[in-house]
Amino acid sequence: GYISIAFLYMASRTNALANGYIWNDKLSKISFWSLTIGVLLFTLPTIMIGLEQTRAASEMGYYFTRTREAIEAMDGWMWFRILPDSMMIGGAVGIFVDLFMKTFMGKKEKLIA
């Protein structure tokens, strides 16, 4: 995950330094924090759904937790997952666009003599 992203940025930064490209961190910072906050927010509905399924399994049995009635009771938490999922997708797309622009469409720095 994050180690792979760091390696890609390291390789892209090395390419930018070797070729004299301009380097801007704005999009990479926004994308990184969007991805990180999305991952952290993803844990909230996952924990709540897991606790609800554990409670239902202890009261009604394991088979009940896999039925439509048990899953429909957690429908609100399922819909809440749209927010962190969207943040993670947006962050990943931002990182891809940022790396693509820096690697393949880098602008040369103007040297002032």
Short mmCIF file of N, CA and C in Angstrom, two decimals:
data_model
loop_
_atom_site.label_atom_id
_atom_site.label_comp_id
_atom_site.label_asym_id
_atom_site.label_seq_id
_atom_site.Cartn_x
_atom_site.Cartn_y
_atom_site.Cartn_z
N GLY A 1 0.78 -1.19 0.00
CA GLY A 1 0.00 0.00 0.00
C GLY A 1 0.84 1.27 0.00
N TYR A 2 1.01 1.80 1.19
CA TYR A 2 1.69 3.09 1.32
C TYR A 2 3.18 2.99 0.96
N ILE A 3 3.80 1.86 1.21
CA ILE A 3 5.21 1.71 0.86
C ILE A 3 5.36 1.72 -0.67
N SER A 4 4.42 1.11 -1.37
CA SER A 4 4.46 1.13 -2.83
C SER A 4 4.29 2.54 -3.36
N ILE A 5 3.38 3.30 -2.76
CA ILE A 5 3.17 4.69 -3.17
C ILE A 5 4.44 5.50 -2.91
N ALA A 6 5.06 5.28 -1.76
CA ALA A 6 6.30 6.00 -1.43
C ALA A 6 7.40 5.67 -2.44
N PHE A 7 7.50 4.41 -2.83
CA PHE A 7 8.52 4.03 -3.82
C PHE A 7 8.25 4.69 -5.17
N LEU A 8 6.98 4.74 -5.58
CA LEU A 8 6.65 5.40 -6.84
C LEU A 8 7.00 6.88 -6.81
N TYR A 9 6.72 7.53 -5.67
CA TYR A 9 7.08 8.95 -5.55
C TYR A 9 8.60 9.13 -5.53
N MET A 10 9.30 8.21 -4.89
CA MET A 10 10.76 8.31 -4.87
C MET A 10 11.34 8.18 -6.28
N ALA A 11 10.82 7.23 -7.04
CA ALA A 11 11.29 7.05 -8.42
C ALA A 11 10.93 8.26 -9.28
N SER A 12 9.74 8.80 -9.08
CA SER A 12 9.32 9.98 -9.85
C SER A 12 10.14 11.20 -9.47
N ARG A 13 10.45 11.33 -8.19
CA ARG A 13 11.27 12.47 -7.73
C ARG A 13 12.69 12.37 -8.29
N THR A 14 13.23 11.17 -8.32
CA THR A 14 14.56 10.97 -8.90
C THR A 14 14.57 11.35 -10.38
N ASN A 15 13.52 10.95 -11.09
CA ASN A 15 13.39 11.30 -12.50
C ASN A 15 13.29 12.82 -12.67
N ALA A 16 12.54 13.48 -11.80
CA ALA A 16 12.40 14.94 -11.88
C ALA A 16 13.72 15.64 -11.60
N LEU A 17 14.46 15.16 -10.62
CA LEU A 17 15.76 15.77 -10.32
C LEU A 17 16.76 15.56 -11.45
N ALA A 18 16.77 14.36 -12.02
CA ALA A 18 17.72 14.06 -13.09
C ALA A 18 17.44 14.86 -14.36
N ASN A 19 16.17 15.13 -14.62
CA ASN A 19 15.81 15.83 -15.85
C ASN A 19 15.52 17.32 -15.64
N GLY A 20 15.63 17.80 -14.42
CA GLY A 20 15.41 19.22 -14.14
C GLY A 20 13.95 19.65 -14.22
N TYR A 21 13.02 18.76 -13.82
CA TYR A 21 11.61 19.09 -13.86
C TYR A 21 11.19 19.85 -12.60
N ILE A 22 10.14 20.65 -12.74
CA ILE A 22 9.55 21.36 -11.60
C ILE A 22 8.81 20.33 -10.74
N TRP A 23 8.93 20.47 -9.42
CA TRP A 23 8.27 19.54 -8.48
C TRP A 23 7.32 20.33 -7.60
N ASN A 24 6.05 19.90 -7.56
CA ASN A 24 5.03 20.56 -6.75
C ASN A 24 4.34 19.49 -5.90
N ASP A 25 4.24 19.72 -4.59
CA ASP A 25 3.68 18.73 -3.67
C ASP A 25 2.19 18.93 -3.36
N LYS A 26 1.54 19.93 -3.92
CA LYS A 26 0.17 20.25 -3.51
C LYS A 26 -0.80 19.10 -3.76
N LEU A 27 -0.86 18.59 -4.99
CA LEU A 27 -1.80 17.51 -5.31
C LEU A 27 -1.45 16.23 -4.55
N SER A 28 -0.17 15.94 -4.40
CA SER A 28 0.22 14.72 -3.69
C SER A 28 -0.18 14.78 -2.21
N LYS A 29 -0.06 15.95 -1.58
CA LYS A 29 -0.47 16.07 -0.18
C LYS A 29 -1.98 15.92 -0.02
N ILE A 30 -2.74 16.58 -0.89
CA ILE A 30 -4.20 16.47 -0.82
C ILE A 30 -4.64 15.03 -1.04
N SER A 31 -4.06 14.37 -2.03
CA SER A 31 -4.41 12.98 -2.34
C SER A 31 -4.02 12.04 -1.21
N PHE A 32 -2.84 12.24 -0.63
CA PHE A 32 -2.39 11.39 0.47
C PHE A 32 -3.34 11.51 1.66
N TRP A 33 -3.70 12.73 2.04
CA TRP A 33 -4.58 12.90 3.20
C TRP A 33 -5.99 12.42 2.91
N SER A 34 -6.46 12.56 1.69
CA SER A 34 -7.77 12.02 1.33
C SER A 34 -7.77 10.50 1.45
N LEU A 35 -6.73 9.87 0.97
CA LEU A 35 -6.61 8.42 1.06
C LEU A 35 -6.50 7.97 2.52
N THR A 36 -5.70 8.65 3.31
CA THR A 36 -5.50 8.27 4.71
C THR A 36 -6.77 8.46 5.53
N ILE A 37 -7.44 9.59 5.38
CA ILE A 37 -8.68 9.83 6.12
C ILE A 37 -9.76 8.85 5.68
N GLY A 38 -9.80 8.52 4.39
CA GLY A 38 -10.75 7.52 3.91
C GLY A 38 -10.52 6.16 4.55
N VAL A 39 -9.26 5.76 4.67
CA VAL A 39 -8.94 4.47 5.31
C VAL A 39 -9.35 4.49 6.78
N LEU A 40 -9.08 5.59 7.47
CA LEU A 40 -9.45 5.68 8.88
C LEU A 40 -10.97 5.69 9.06
N LEU A 41 -11.68 6.43 8.22
CA LEU A 41 -13.14 6.45 8.32
C LEU A 41 -13.76 5.11 7.94
N PHE A 42 -13.08 4.34 7.11
CA PHE A 42 -13.58 3.04 6.70
C PHE A 42 -13.69 2.09 7.89
N THR A 43 -12.87 2.29 8.91
CA THR A 43 -12.91 1.39 10.06
C THR A 43 -14.18 1.55 10.88
N LEU A 44 -14.75 2.75 10.93
CA LEU A 44 -15.93 3.00 11.77
C LEU A 44 -17.13 2.12 11.37
N PRO A 45 -17.61 2.18 10.12
CA PRO A 45 -18.75 1.30 9.79
C PRO A 45 -18.39 -0.18 9.84
N THR A 46 -17.15 -0.52 9.55
CA THR A 46 -16.74 -1.93 9.60
C THR A 46 -16.83 -2.46 11.03
N ILE A 47 -16.36 -1.67 11.99
CA ILE A 47 -16.44 -2.07 13.40
C ILE A 47 -17.89 -2.16 13.85
N MET A 48 -18.70 -1.17 13.49
CA MET A 48 -20.10 -1.17 13.92
C MET A 48 -20.87 -2.35 13.32
N ILE A 49 -20.64 -2.65 12.05
CA ILE A 49 -21.30 -3.79 11.42
C ILE A 49 -20.83 -5.09 12.07
N GLY A 50 -19.54 -5.19 12.36
CA GLY A 50 -19.01 -6.39 13.01
C GLY A 50 -19.58 -6.60 14.40
N LEU A 51 -19.70 -5.52 15.18
CA LEU A 51 -20.29 -5.64 16.52
C LEU A 51 -21.76 -6.04 16.45
N GLU A 52 -22.49 -5.47 15.50
CA GLU A 52 -23.90 -5.82 15.35
C GLU A 52 -24.05 -7.28 14.91
N GLN A 53 -23.20 -7.74 14.02
CA GLN A 53 -23.26 -9.14 13.60
C GLN A 53 -22.87 -10.09 14.74
N THR A 54 -21.92 -9.68 15.56
CA THR A 54 -21.53 -10.50 16.71
C THR A 54 -22.67 -10.61 17.70
N ARG A 55 -23.34 -9.49 17.97
CA ARG A 55 -24.50 -9.51 18.87
C ARG A 55 -25.60 -10.40 18.32
N ALA A 56 -25.90 -10.26 17.03
CA ALA A 56 -26.95 -11.07 16.42
C ALA A 56 -26.58 -12.55 16.41
N ALA A 57 -25.31 -12.85 16.19
CA ALA A 57 -24.87 -14.25 16.18
C ALA A 57 -24.98 -14.87 17.56
N SER A 58 -24.68 -14.10 18.60
CA SER A 58 -24.76 -14.67 19.95
C SER A 58 -26.21 -14.85 20.39
N GLU A 59 -27.12 -14.00 19.91
CA GLU A 59 -28.53 -14.11 20.30
C GLU A 59 -29.31 -15.09 19.42
N MET A 60 -29.08 -15.05 18.11
CA MET A 60 -29.92 -15.79 17.17
C MET A 60 -29.18 -16.94 16.46
N GLY A 61 -27.86 -16.97 16.56
CA GLY A 61 -27.10 -18.01 15.87
C GLY A 61 -26.40 -17.47 14.64
N TYR A 62 -25.37 -18.19 14.23
CA TYR A 62 -24.54 -17.73 13.11
C TYR A 62 -25.34 -17.66 11.81
N TYR A 63 -26.23 -18.61 11.59
CA TYR A 63 -26.97 -18.63 10.33
C TYR A 63 -27.81 -17.37 10.16
N PHE A 64 -28.38 -16.86 11.24
CA PHE A 64 -29.23 -15.67 11.16
C PHE A 64 -28.44 -14.45 10.68
N THR A 65 -27.18 -14.35 11.06
CA THR A 65 -26.40 -13.16 10.68
C THR A 65 -26.16 -13.08 9.18
N ARG A 66 -26.35 -14.17 8.45
CA ARG A 66 -26.15 -14.17 7.00
C ARG A 66 -27.47 -13.96 6.24
N THR A 67 -28.59 -13.83 6.96
CA THR A 67 -29.88 -13.67 6.28
C THR A 67 -30.12 -12.21 5.92
N ARG A 68 -31.11 -12.01 5.04
CA ARG A 68 -31.46 -10.67 4.58
C ARG A 68 -31.95 -9.79 5.73
N GLU A 69 -32.70 -10.34 6.66
CA GLU A 69 -33.23 -9.55 7.78
C GLU A 69 -32.12 -8.97 8.64
N ALA A 70 -31.09 -9.74 8.89
CA ALA A 70 -29.98 -9.26 9.71
C ALA A 70 -29.17 -8.20 8.97
N ILE A 71 -28.97 -8.39 7.70
CA ILE A 71 -28.17 -7.44 6.92
C ILE A 71 -28.93 -6.14 6.71
N GLU A 72 -30.26 -6.21 6.53
CA GLU A 72 -31.06 -4.99 6.34
C GLU A 72 -31.04 -4.11 7.59
N ALA A 73 -30.84 -4.70 8.76
CA ALA A 73 -30.77 -3.90 9.99
C ALA A 73 -29.52 -3.02 10.01
N MET A 74 -28.51 -3.38 9.25
CA MET A 74 -27.26 -2.61 9.20
C MET A 74 -27.17 -1.74 7.96
N ASP A 75 -28.29 -1.49 7.32
CA ASP A 75 -28.32 -0.77 6.06
C ASP A 75 -27.74 0.64 6.16
N GLY A 76 -27.97 1.32 7.27
CA GLY A 76 -27.43 2.68 7.45
C GLY A 76 -25.92 2.72 7.44
N TRP A 77 -25.31 1.74 8.11
CA TRP A 77 -23.84 1.69 8.12
C TRP A 77 -23.29 1.31 6.75
N MET A 78 -24.04 0.49 6.02
CA MET A 78 -23.60 0.15 4.66
C MET A 78 -23.59 1.40 3.77
N TRP A 79 -24.61 2.25 3.91
CA TRP A 79 -24.66 3.48 3.11
C TRP A 79 -23.61 4.48 3.57
N PHE A 80 -23.28 4.48 4.86
CA PHE A 80 -22.25 5.40 5.36
C PHE A 80 -20.90 5.11 4.73
N ARG A 81 -20.69 3.88 4.30
CA ARG A 81 -19.40 3.50 3.71
C ARG A 81 -19.12 4.22 2.39
N ILE A 82 -20.14 4.85 1.81
CA ILE A 82 -19.93 5.59 0.56
C ILE A 82 -18.92 6.72 0.77
N LEU A 83 -18.99 7.40 1.91
CA LEU A 83 -18.09 8.53 2.18
C LEU A 83 -16.62 8.10 2.21
N PRO A 84 -16.22 7.14 3.06
CA PRO A 84 -14.80 6.76 3.04
C PRO A 84 -14.37 6.10 1.74
N ASP A 85 -15.27 5.34 1.12
CA ASP A 85 -14.92 4.73 -0.17
C ASP A 85 -14.63 5.80 -1.21
N SER A 86 -15.46 6.83 -1.25
CA SER A 86 -15.27 7.92 -2.20
C SER A 86 -13.97 8.67 -1.93
N MET A 87 -13.66 8.87 -0.65
CA MET A 87 -12.41 9.55 -0.31
C MET A 87 -11.20 8.72 -0.74
N MET A 88 -11.26 7.41 -0.55
CA MET A 88 -10.14 6.55 -0.95
C MET A 88 -9.99 6.52 -2.47
N ILE A 89 -11.10 6.44 -3.18
CA ILE A 89 -11.04 6.43 -4.64
C ILE A 89 -10.50 7.76 -5.14
N GLY A 90 -10.99 8.87 -4.57
CA GLY A 90 -10.49 10.19 -4.97
C GLY A 90 -9.01 10.36 -4.69
N GLY A 91 -8.55 9.88 -3.54
CA GLY A 91 -7.13 9.96 -3.21
C GLY A 91 -6.28 9.12 -4.14
N ALA A 92 -6.76 7.93 -4.48
CA ALA A 92 -6.00 7.06 -5.38
C ALA A 92 -5.93 7.65 -6.79
N VAL A 93 -7.04 8.21 -7.26
CA VAL A 93 -7.05 8.84 -8.58
C VAL A 93 -6.12 10.06 -8.57
N GLY A 94 -6.16 10.84 -7.49
CA GLY A 94 -5.28 12.00 -7.38
C GLY A 94 -3.81 11.62 -7.41
N ILE A 95 -3.46 10.55 -6.70
CA ILE A 95 -2.07 10.08 -6.70
C ILE A 95 -1.67 9.60 -8.09
N PHE A 96 -2.56 8.87 -8.76
CA PHE A 96 -2.26 8.40 -10.11
C PHE A 96 -2.03 9.58 -11.06
N VAL A 97 -2.95 10.56 -11.03
CA VAL A 97 -2.82 11.73 -11.90
C VAL A 97 -1.54 12.49 -11.58
N ASP A 98 -1.26 12.67 -10.30
CA ASP A 98 -0.06 13.40 -9.88
C ASP A 98 1.21 12.70 -10.38
N LEU A 99 1.29 11.40 -10.17
CA LEU A 99 2.48 10.66 -10.62
C LEU A 99 2.58 10.64 -12.15
N PHE A 100 1.46 10.51 -12.83
CA PHE A 100 1.48 10.51 -14.29
C PHE A 100 1.97 11.86 -14.82
N MET A 101 1.44 12.94 -14.25
CA MET A 101 1.85 14.28 -14.70
C MET A 101 3.33 14.53 -14.41
N LYS A 102 3.79 14.12 -13.24
CA LYS A 102 5.19 14.37 -12.87
C LYS A 102 6.16 13.50 -13.66
N THR A 103 5.74 12.29 -14.00
CA THR A 103 6.64 11.38 -14.69
C THR A 103 6.66 11.61 -16.20
N PHE A 104 5.50 11.79 -16.80
CA PHE A 104 5.43 11.85 -18.26
C PHE A 104 5.21 13.25 -18.84
N MET A 105 4.75 14.17 -18.03
CA MET A 105 4.46 15.51 -18.54
C MET A 105 5.12 16.59 -17.70
N GLY A 106 6.29 16.29 -17.17
CA GLY A 106 7.01 17.25 -16.33
C GLY A 106 7.46 18.48 -17.11
N LYS A 107 7.40 19.62 -16.45
CA LYS A 107 7.86 20.87 -17.06
C LYS A 107 9.27 21.17 -16.58
N LYS A 108 10.09 21.59 -17.50
CA LYS A 108 11.48 21.92 -17.16
C LYS A 108 11.54 23.23 -16.38
N GLU A 109 12.46 23.27 -15.41
CA GLU A 109 12.71 24.51 -14.67
C GLU A 109 13.49 25.47 -15.55
N LYS A 110 13.16 26.74 -15.44
CA LYS A 110 13.91 27.75 -16.18
C LYS A 110 15.10 28.16 -15.34
N LEU A 111 16.26 28.00 -15.90
CA LEU A 111 17.49 28.36 -15.19
C LEU A 111 17.81 29.82 -15.44
N ILE A 112 18.01 30.54 -14.37
CA ILE A 112 18.38 31.96 -14.47
C ILE A 112 19.88 32.06 -14.25
N ALA A 113 20.58 32.57 -15.24
CA ALA A 113 22.04 32.65 -15.15
C ALA A 113 22.51 33.98 -14.64
#
